[in-house]
Amino acid sequence: MNHDIRLQKNQYKPGQELAARVAVLEHRLVLNSTFKFPHFLVGATPGQTGNLMMTSHTYERAQREVDKAFANFAGSMAKIKNQFGPDYLANPLALNLIGIGELGVTHHSALGKLDTALIKAEIRLPYGKGLSIDPSTGLSIGLGLSRRTAPTSPNSALVVIAEDPDFTGANSSAVVDLLEAGLINIAHGESTKNEAQMIHSLRAQTLQFAEIAPGVLGTLPNYLAQFGSTSGTRSFSTKNT
């Protein structure tokens, strides 16, 4: 595999490391401009309208924003690597630009920009930003992608992804915290993945409709399954538009 840090859309082949479970057909489903929810995730609870009705159109916009956020982060990493050379993960200036240096994840670091983009995507889903109590569960459910929602989100996909040993040391299951820990582990020679593989696989585990563990989908679709009106808590409804 080419170890350059980049995203190659619509080129997922069986030999690539981007999570073998993500088939070409599924990728088309996730990022197709005429996206529709799979039938097993479509359902409505009587009386739920407006913000409690998750439409396929709005969800499609959210997942595109998440996909773009990963692509932009991969692009930022590639630029930093090109600027500082192959040993960039040992360069303090490069580490600060990424957000894993002594300055931490600043607003202008690559990881900080990624977290900001994920927060904007979360707002599109019912209860996604984790600030309102869902009466069905009595909890602030939250999507769980950002640093704002992951610490309190009960999204079961987060636990599965965080169990990856390459993310050992992460402060939370937020995408940014997982990547921060993962990149530090790579820098210390304690990871089974390189930077590109880590970004690609986490992206897949975030967007994919295939199971990442028995009964658990990728973070975004698992939120629908866990809290929607089909097999979930009926906290909100889903509708194809």
PDB file of C-alpha atoms in Angstrom:
ATOM      1  CA  MET A   1       0.000   0.000   0.000  1.00  0.00           C
ATOM      2  CA  ASN A   2       1.142   3.517  -0.703  1.00  0.00           C
ATOM      3  CA  HIS A   3       1.864   5.052   2.694  1.00  0.00           C
ATOM      4  CA  ASP A   4       1.241   8.622   1.581  1.00  0.00           C
ATOM      5  CA  ILE A   5      -1.353  10.352   3.701  1.00  0.00           C
ATOM      6  CA  ARG A   6      -4.267  10.868   1.368  1.00  0.00           C
ATOM      7  CA  LEU A   7      -7.813   9.763   0.701  1.00  0.00           C
ATOM      8  CA  GLN A   8      -8.616   7.987  -2.548  1.00  0.00           C
ATOM      9  CA  LYS A   9     -12.375   8.180  -3.054  1.00  0.00           C
ATOM     10  CA  ASN A  10     -14.198   5.362  -4.855  1.00  0.00           C
ATOM     11  CA  GLN A  11     -11.037   3.244  -5.092  1.00  0.00           C
ATOM     12  CA  TYR A  12     -11.514   0.775  -2.240  1.00  0.00           C
ATOM     13  CA  LYS A  13     -10.161  -2.612  -3.319  1.00  0.00           C
ATOM     14  CA  PRO A  14      -9.987  -5.893  -1.387  1.00  0.00           C
ATOM     15  CA  GLY A  15      -6.213  -5.594  -0.927  1.00  0.00           C
ATOM     16  CA  GLN A  16      -6.300  -2.156   0.647  1.00  0.00           C
ATOM     17  CA  GLU A  17      -6.156  -1.696   4.407  1.00  0.00           C
ATOM     18  CA  LEU A  18      -9.096   0.728   4.665  1.00  0.00           C
ATOM     19  CA  ALA A  19     -11.193  -1.830   6.600  1.00  0.00           C
ATOM     20  CA  ALA A  20     -11.981  -4.798   4.393  1.00  0.00           C
ATOM     21  CA  ARG A  21     -15.578  -4.711   5.565  1.00  0.00           C
ATOM     22  CA  VAL A  22     -16.249  -1.547   3.556  1.00  0.00           C
ATOM     23  CA  ALA A  23     -17.257  -2.848   0.127  1.00  0.00           C
ATOM     24  CA  VAL A  24     -17.518  -0.719  -2.996  1.00  0.00           C
ATOM     25  CA  LEU A  25     -21.312  -1.069  -2.969  1.00  0.00           C
ATOM     26  CA  GLU A  26     -21.532   0.185   0.598  1.00  0.00           C
ATOM     27  CA  HIS A  27     -19.293   3.157  -0.160  1.00  0.00           C
ATOM     28  CA  ARG A  28     -21.658   4.143  -2.955  1.00  0.00           C
ATOM     29  CA  LEU A  29     -24.557   3.862  -0.503  1.00  0.00           C
ATOM     30  CA  VAL A  30     -22.899   6.097   2.055  1.00  0.00           C
ATOM     31  CA  LEU A  31     -21.778   8.874  -0.267  1.00  0.00           C
ATOM     32  CA  ASN A  32     -24.275   8.642  -3.105  1.00  0.00           C
ATOM     33  CA  SER A  33     -25.987  11.922  -3.976  1.00  0.00           C
ATOM     34  CA  THR A  34     -29.346  10.073  -3.892  1.00  0.00           C
ATOM     35  CA  PHE A  35     -28.679   8.500  -0.515  1.00  0.00           C
ATOM     36  CA  LYS A  36     -31.501   6.579   1.154  1.00  0.00           C
ATOM     37  CA  PHE A  37     -31.549   4.898   4.550  1.00  0.00           C
ATOM     38  CA  PRO A  38     -31.419   1.094   4.467  1.00  0.00           C
ATOM     39  CA  HIS A  39     -34.904  -0.270   5.150  1.00  0.00           C
ATOM     40  CA  PHE A  40     -33.939  -1.626   8.559  1.00  0.00           C
ATOM     41  CA  LEU A  41     -33.235   1.901   9.798  1.00  0.00           C
ATOM     42  CA  VAL A  42     -36.435   3.549   8.551  1.00  0.00           C
ATOM     43  CA  GLY A  43     -39.221   4.052  11.065  1.00  0.00           C
ATOM     44  CA  ALA A  44     -41.443   6.680  12.645  1.00  0.00           C
ATOM     45  CA  THR A  45     -42.912   7.200  16.089  1.00  0.00           C
ATOM     46  CA  PRO A  46     -46.375   8.831  16.076  1.00  0.00           C
ATOM     47  CA  GLY A  47     -46.256  12.539  16.855  1.00  0.00           C
ATOM     48  CA  GLN A  48     -42.574  13.023  16.099  1.00  0.00           C
ATOM     49  CA  THR A  49     -42.019  15.778  13.549  1.00  0.00           C
ATOM     50  CA  GLY A  50     -39.615  18.626  12.878  1.00  0.00           C
ATOM     51  CA  ASN A  51     -36.270  18.208  14.645  1.00  0.00           C
ATOM     52  CA  LEU A  52     -37.233  14.709  15.797  1.00  0.00           C
ATOM     53  CA  MET A  53     -37.634  13.491  12.204  1.00  0.00           C
ATOM     54  CA  MET A  54     -34.229  12.527  10.781  1.00  0.00           C
ATOM     55  CA  THR A  55     -34.525  12.671   6.988  1.00  0.00           C
ATOM     56  CA  SER A  56     -32.180  10.873   4.620  1.00  0.00           C
ATOM     57  CA  HIS A  57     -31.398  14.215   2.978  1.00  0.00           C
ATOM     58  CA  THR A  58     -30.203  15.807   6.219  1.00  0.00           C
ATOM     59  CA  TYR A  59     -28.287  12.694   7.222  1.00  0.00           C
ATOM     60  CA  GLU A  60     -26.599  12.618   3.834  1.00  0.00           C
ATOM     61  CA  ARG A  61     -25.396  16.183   4.382  1.00  0.00           C
ATOM     62  CA  ALA A  62     -24.043  15.267   7.810  1.00  0.00           C
ATOM     63  CA  GLN A  63     -22.108  12.247   6.584  1.00  0.00           C
ATOM     64  CA  ARG A  64     -20.653  14.272   3.712  1.00  0.00           C
ATOM     65  CA  GLU A  65     -19.440  16.836   6.232  1.00  0.00           C
ATOM     66  CA  VAL A  66     -17.844  14.087   8.310  1.00  0.00           C
ATOM     67  CA  ASP A  67     -16.232  12.541   5.241  1.00  0.00           C
ATOM     68  CA  LYS A  68     -14.884  15.933   4.171  1.00  0.00           C
ATOM     69  CA  ALA A  69     -13.542  16.537   7.693  1.00  0.00           C
ATOM     70  CA  PHE A  70     -11.499  13.335   7.500  1.00  0.00           C
ATOM     71  CA  ALA A  71     -10.299  14.225   3.997  1.00  0.00           C
ATOM     72  CA  ASN A  72      -9.250  17.702   5.099  1.00  0.00           C
ATOM     73  CA  PHE A  73      -7.388  16.283   8.092  1.00  0.00           C
ATOM     74  CA  ALA A  74      -5.588  13.787   5.857  1.00  0.00           C
ATOM     75  CA  GLY A  75      -4.679  16.652   3.527  1.00  0.00           C
ATOM     76  CA  SER A  76      -3.332  18.743   6.421  1.00  0.00           C
ATOM     77  CA  MET A  77      -1.230  15.821   7.599  1.00  0.00           C
ATOM     78  CA  ALA A  78       0.173  15.360   4.098  1.00  0.00           C
ATOM     79  CA  LYS A  79       1.136  19.046   3.889  1.00  0.00           C
ATOM     80  CA  ILE A  80       2.842  18.937   7.276  1.00  0.00           C
ATOM     81  CA  LYS A  81       4.746  15.803   6.300  1.00  0.00           C
ATOM     82  CA  ASN A  82       5.846  17.393   3.028  1.00  0.00           C
ATOM     83  CA  GLN A  83       6.952  20.530   4.878  1.00  0.00           C
ATOM     84  CA  PHE A  84       8.986  18.828   7.597  1.00  0.00           C
ATOM     85  CA  GLY A  85      10.024  15.573   5.925  1.00  0.00           C
ATOM     86  CA  PRO A  86       9.557  11.885   6.770  1.00  0.00           C
ATOM     87  CA  ASP A  87      10.631  12.387  10.392  1.00  0.00           C
ATOM     88  CA  TYR A  88       7.994  15.058  10.977  1.00  0.00           C
ATOM     89  CA  LEU A  89       6.504  13.205  13.962  1.00  0.00           C
ATOM     90  CA  ALA A  90       9.744  13.938  15.813  1.00  0.00           C
ATOM     91  CA  ASN A  91       9.671  17.662  15.001  1.00  0.00           C
ATOM     92  CA  PRO A  92       8.172  19.895  17.741  1.00  0.00           C
ATOM     93  CA  LEU A  93       6.951  22.464  15.210  1.00  0.00           C
ATOM     94  CA  ALA A  94       5.173  19.809  13.167  1.00  0.00           C
ATOM     95  CA  LEU A  95       3.646  18.263  16.289  1.00  0.00           C
ATOM     96  CA  ASN A  96       2.164  21.616  17.308  1.00  0.00           C
ATOM     97  CA  LEU A  97       0.674  22.083  13.842  1.00  0.00           C
ATOM     98  CA  ILE A  98      -0.955  18.672  14.127  1.00  0.00           C
ATOM     99  CA  GLY A  99      -2.118  19.218  17.710  1.00  0.00           C
ATOM    100  CA  ILE A 100      -0.044  16.568  19.473  1.00  0.00           C
ATOM    101  CA  GLY A 101       2.774  18.828  20.636  1.00  0.00           C
ATOM    102  CA  GLU A 102       3.186  20.639  23.934  1.00  0.00           C
ATOM    103  CA  LEU A 103       0.586  23.226  22.883  1.00  0.00           C
ATOM    104  CA  GLY A 104      -2.070  20.524  22.701  1.00  0.00           C
ATOM    105  CA  VAL A 105      -5.109  20.552  20.408  1.00  0.00           C
ATOM    106  CA  THR A 106      -5.454  24.255  19.645  1.00  0.00           C
ATOM    107  CA  HIS A 107      -8.280  25.706  17.581  1.00  0.00           C
ATOM    108  CA  HIS A 108      -5.958  26.228  14.604  1.00  0.00           C
ATOM    109  CA  SER A 109      -4.221  22.824  14.731  1.00  0.00           C
ATOM    110  CA  ALA A 110      -5.172  20.070  12.277  1.00  0.00           C
ATOM    111  CA  LEU A 111      -6.901  18.124  15.037  1.00  0.00           C
ATOM    112  CA  GLY A 112      -8.647  21.243  16.328  1.00  0.00           C
ATOM    113  CA  LYS A 113     -10.073  22.005  12.883  1.00  0.00           C
ATOM    114  CA  LEU A 114     -11.226  18.397  12.592  1.00  0.00           C
ATOM    115  CA  ASP A 115     -13.083  18.602  15.902  1.00  0.00           C
ATOM    116  CA  THR A 116     -14.772  21.865  14.885  1.00  0.00           C
ATOM    117  CA  ALA A 117     -15.981  20.276  11.645  1.00  0.00           C
ATOM    118  CA  LEU A 118     -17.359  17.255  13.499  1.00  0.00           C
ATOM    119  CA  ILE A 119     -19.262  19.485  15.924  1.00  0.00           C
ATOM    120  CA  LYS A 120     -20.965  21.171  12.970  1.00  0.00           C
ATOM    121  CA  ALA A 121     -21.958  17.782  11.526  1.00  0.00           C
ATOM    122  CA  GLU A 122     -23.342  16.532  14.849  1.00  0.00           C
ATOM    123  CA  ILE A 123     -25.814  19.408  15.024  1.00  0.00           C
ATOM    124  CA  ARG A 124     -27.713  17.949  12.057  1.00  0.00           C
ATOM    125  CA  LEU A 125     -28.815  14.842  13.975  1.00  0.00           C
ATOM    126  CA  PRO A 126     -31.601  14.795  16.606  1.00  0.00           C
ATOM    127  CA  TYR A 127     -30.010  15.265  20.045  1.00  0.00           C
ATOM    128  CA  GLY A 128     -26.691  14.979  18.178  1.00  0.00           C
ATOM    129  CA  LYS A 129     -24.941  17.817  19.964  1.00  0.00           C
ATOM    130  CA  GLY A 130     -25.612  16.262  23.364  1.00  0.00           C
ATOM    131  CA  LEU A 131     -27.096  19.345  25.006  1.00  0.00           C
ATOM    132  CA  SER A 132     -30.747  18.309  25.401  1.00  0.00           C
ATOM    133  CA  ILE A 133     -32.308  15.565  27.507  1.00  0.00           C
ATOM    134  CA  ASP A 134     -34.034  12.872  25.485  1.00  0.00           C
ATOM    135  CA  PRO A 135     -37.242  11.993  27.382  1.00  0.00           C
ATOM    136  CA  SER A 136     -37.207   8.410  26.066  1.00  0.00           C
ATOM    137  CA  THR A 137     -33.946   7.608  27.832  1.00  0.00           C
ATOM    138  CA  GLY A 138     -33.674  10.461  30.314  1.00  0.00           C
ATOM    139  CA  LEU A 139     -30.165  11.063  28.983  1.00  0.00           C
ATOM    140  CA  SER A 140     -28.288  13.603  26.893  1.00  0.00           C
ATOM    141  CA  ILE A 141     -27.503  11.062  24.206  1.00  0.00           C
ATOM    142  CA  GLY A 142     -25.277  12.981  21.739  1.00  0.00           C
ATOM    143  CA  LEU A 143     -23.674  11.555  18.602  1.00  0.00           C
ATOM    144  CA  GLY A 144     -20.217  11.095  20.121  1.00  0.00           C
ATOM    145  CA  LEU A 145     -17.838  12.218  17.374  1.00  0.00           C
ATOM    146  CA  SER A 146     -16.511  15.420  18.935  1.00  0.00           C
ATOM    147  CA  ARG A 147     -14.812  16.244  22.200  1.00  0.00           C
ATOM    148  CA  ARG A 148     -18.039  17.948  23.229  1.00  0.00           C
ATOM    149  CA  THR A 149     -20.285  14.883  22.937  1.00  0.00           C
ATOM    150  CA  ALA A 150     -18.076  11.790  23.239  1.00  0.00           C
ATOM    151  CA  PRO A 151     -17.497  11.965  27.024  1.00  0.00           C
ATOM    152  CA  THR A 152     -21.220  11.605  27.771  1.00  0.00           C
ATOM    153  CA  SER A 153     -22.560   9.835  24.675  1.00  0.00           C
ATOM    154  CA  PRO A 154     -23.893   6.286  25.240  1.00  0.00           C
ATOM    155  CA  ASN A 155     -23.377   5.452  21.535  1.00  0.00           C
ATOM    156  CA  SER A 156     -22.182   1.841  21.757  1.00  0.00           C
ATOM    157  CA  ALA A 157     -19.966   2.169  18.662  1.00  0.00           C
ATOM    158  CA  LEU A 158     -17.608   4.447  20.583  1.00  0.00           C
ATOM    159  CA  VAL A 159     -16.593   1.727  23.034  1.00  0.00           C
ATOM    160  CA  VAL A 160     -15.886  -0.741  20.241  1.00  0.00           C
ATOM    161  CA  ILE A 161     -13.663   1.679  18.324  1.00  0.00           C
ATOM    162  CA  ALA A 162     -11.823   2.854  21.437  1.00  0.00           C
ATOM    163  CA  GLU A 163     -10.830  -0.755  22.214  1.00  0.00           C
ATOM    164  CA  ASP A 164      -8.417  -0.689  19.264  1.00  0.00           C
ATOM    165  CA  PRO A 165      -4.985  -1.085  20.934  1.00  0.00           C
ATOM    166  CA  ASP A 166      -3.522   1.479  18.537  1.00  0.00           C
ATOM    167  CA  PHE A 167      -5.569   4.114  20.375  1.00  0.00           C
ATOM    168  CA  THR A 168      -4.157   3.216  23.793  1.00  0.00           C
ATOM    169  CA  GLY A 169      -3.799   6.324  25.941  1.00  0.00           C
ATOM    170  CA  ALA A 170      -6.737   8.266  24.446  1.00  0.00           C
ATOM    171  CA  ASN A 171      -8.450  10.630  26.896  1.00  0.00           C
ATOM    172  CA  SER A 172     -11.878   9.845  25.424  1.00  0.00           C
ATOM    173  CA  SER A 173     -13.494   8.120  22.462  1.00  0.00           C
ATOM    174  CA  ALA A 174     -13.822  11.384  20.486  1.00  0.00           C
ATOM    175  CA  VAL A 175     -12.346  11.129  16.983  1.00  0.00           C
ATOM    176  CA  VAL A 176      -9.753  13.775  17.820  1.00  0.00           C
ATOM    177  CA  ASP A 177      -8.678  12.061  21.036  1.00  0.00           C
ATOM    178  CA  LEU A 178      -8.378   8.695  19.312  1.00  0.00           C
ATOM    179  CA  LEU A 179      -6.251  10.185  16.535  1.00  0.00           C
ATOM    180  CA  GLU A 180      -4.153  12.160  19.005  1.00  0.00           C
ATOM    181  CA  ALA A 181      -3.307   9.006  20.954  1.00  0.00           C
ATOM    182  CA  GLY A 182      -2.859   6.993  17.776  1.00  0.00           C
ATOM    183  CA  LEU A 183      -0.408   9.438  16.234  1.00  0.00           C
ATOM    184  CA  ILE A 184       1.582   9.631  19.453  1.00  0.00           C
ATOM    185  CA  ASN A 185       1.779   5.829  19.475  1.00  0.00           C
ATOM    186  CA  ILE A 186       3.011   5.893  15.873  1.00  0.00           C
ATOM    187  CA  ALA A 187       5.656   8.460  16.810  1.00  0.00           C
ATOM    188  CA  HIS A 188       6.806   6.178  19.645  1.00  0.00           C
ATOM    189  CA  GLY A 189       6.861   3.110  17.387  1.00  0.00           C
ATOM    190  CA  GLU A 190       3.993   1.487  19.313  1.00  0.00           C
ATOM    191  CA  SER A 191       1.338   1.166  16.603  1.00  0.00           C
ATOM    192  CA  THR A 192       0.409  -1.476  14.042  1.00  0.00           C
ATOM    193  CA  LYS A 193      -0.770   1.221  11.603  1.00  0.00           C
ATOM    194  CA  ASN A 194       0.864   4.131   9.843  1.00  0.00           C
ATOM    195  CA  GLU A 195      -0.812   7.537   9.700  1.00  0.00           C
ATOM    196  CA  ALA A 196      -2.747   6.912   6.469  1.00  0.00           C
ATOM    197  CA  GLN A 197      -4.043   3.547   7.628  1.00  0.00           C
ATOM    198  CA  MET A 198      -5.180   5.001  10.949  1.00  0.00           C
ATOM    199  CA  ILE A 199      -7.083   7.891   9.355  1.00  0.00           C
ATOM    200  CA  HIS A 200      -8.687   5.651   6.727  1.00  0.00           C
ATOM    201  CA  SER A 201      -9.769   2.932   9.153  1.00  0.00           C
ATOM    202  CA  LEU A 202     -11.234   5.374  11.682  1.00  0.00           C
ATOM    203  CA  ARG A 203     -13.117   7.112   8.871  1.00  0.00           C
ATOM    204  CA  ALA A 204     -14.586   3.768   7.824  1.00  0.00           C
ATOM    205  CA  GLN A 205     -15.582   2.852  11.378  1.00  0.00           C
ATOM    206  CA  THR A 206     -17.301   6.226  11.672  1.00  0.00           C
ATOM    207  CA  LEU A 207     -19.350   6.075   8.455  1.00  0.00           C
ATOM    208  CA  GLN A 208     -19.930   2.439   7.604  1.00  0.00           C
ATOM    209  CA  PHE A 209     -23.312   0.724   7.755  1.00  0.00           C
ATOM    210  CA  ALA A 210     -21.648  -2.689   8.052  1.00  0.00           C
ATOM    211  CA  GLU A 211     -21.111  -3.998  11.580  1.00  0.00           C
ATOM    212  CA  ILE A 212     -17.860  -3.052  13.311  1.00  0.00           C
ATOM    213  CA  ALA A 213     -18.780  -5.582  16.019  1.00  0.00           C
ATOM    214  CA  PRO A 214     -21.752  -7.941  16.415  1.00  0.00           C
ATOM    215  CA  GLY A 215     -24.878  -5.774  16.453  1.00  0.00           C
ATOM    216  CA  VAL A 216     -22.896  -2.518  16.284  1.00  0.00           C
ATOM    217  CA  LEU A 217     -22.635  -0.336  13.164  1.00  0.00           C
ATOM    218  CA  GLY A 218     -20.267   2.527  12.447  1.00  0.00           C
ATOM    219  CA  THR A 219     -20.652   5.533  14.760  1.00  0.00           C
ATOM    220  CA  LEU A 220     -23.098   7.554  12.610  1.00  0.00           C
ATOM    221  CA  PRO A 221     -25.463   4.769  11.511  1.00  0.00           C
ATOM    222  CA  ASN A 222     -25.226   3.098  14.915  1.00  0.00           C
ATOM    223  CA  TYR A 223     -26.671   6.275  16.423  1.00  0.00           C
ATOM    224  CA  LEU A 224     -29.725   5.777  14.210  1.00  0.00           C
ATOM    225  CA  ALA A 225     -30.010   2.102  15.115  1.00  0.00           C
ATOM    226  CA  GLN A 226     -29.527   2.634  18.835  1.00  0.00           C
ATOM    227  CA  PHE A 227     -31.794   5.647  19.327  1.00  0.00           C
ATOM    228  CA  GLY A 228     -34.111   5.646  16.303  1.00  0.00           C
ATOM    229  CA  SER A 229     -37.642   4.319  15.940  1.00  0.00           C
ATOM    230  CA  THR A 230     -36.866   0.888  14.499  1.00  0.00           C
ATOM    231  CA  SER A 231     -34.774  -1.215  16.858  1.00  0.00           C
ATOM    232  CA  GLY A 232     -33.734   1.667  19.119  1.00  0.00           C
ATOM    233  CA  THR A 233     -35.120   3.704  21.984  1.00  0.00           C
ATOM    234  CA  ARG A 234     -37.558   5.575  19.684  1.00  0.00           C
ATOM    235  CA  SER A 235     -35.965   8.862  20.676  1.00  0.00           C
ATOM    236  CA  PHE A 236     -36.413  10.150  17.116  1.00  0.00           C
ATOM    237  CA  SER A 237     -37.779   8.997  13.771  1.00  0.00           C
ATOM    238  CA  THR A 238     -36.109   8.344  10.422  1.00  0.00           C
ATOM    239  CA  LYS A 239     -37.580   8.954   6.977  1.00  0.00           C
ATOM    240  CA  ASN A 240     -36.365   8.594   3.419  1.00  0.00           C
ATOM    241  CA  THR A 241     -36.821  11.797   1.402  1.00  0.00           C
TER     242      THR A 241
END
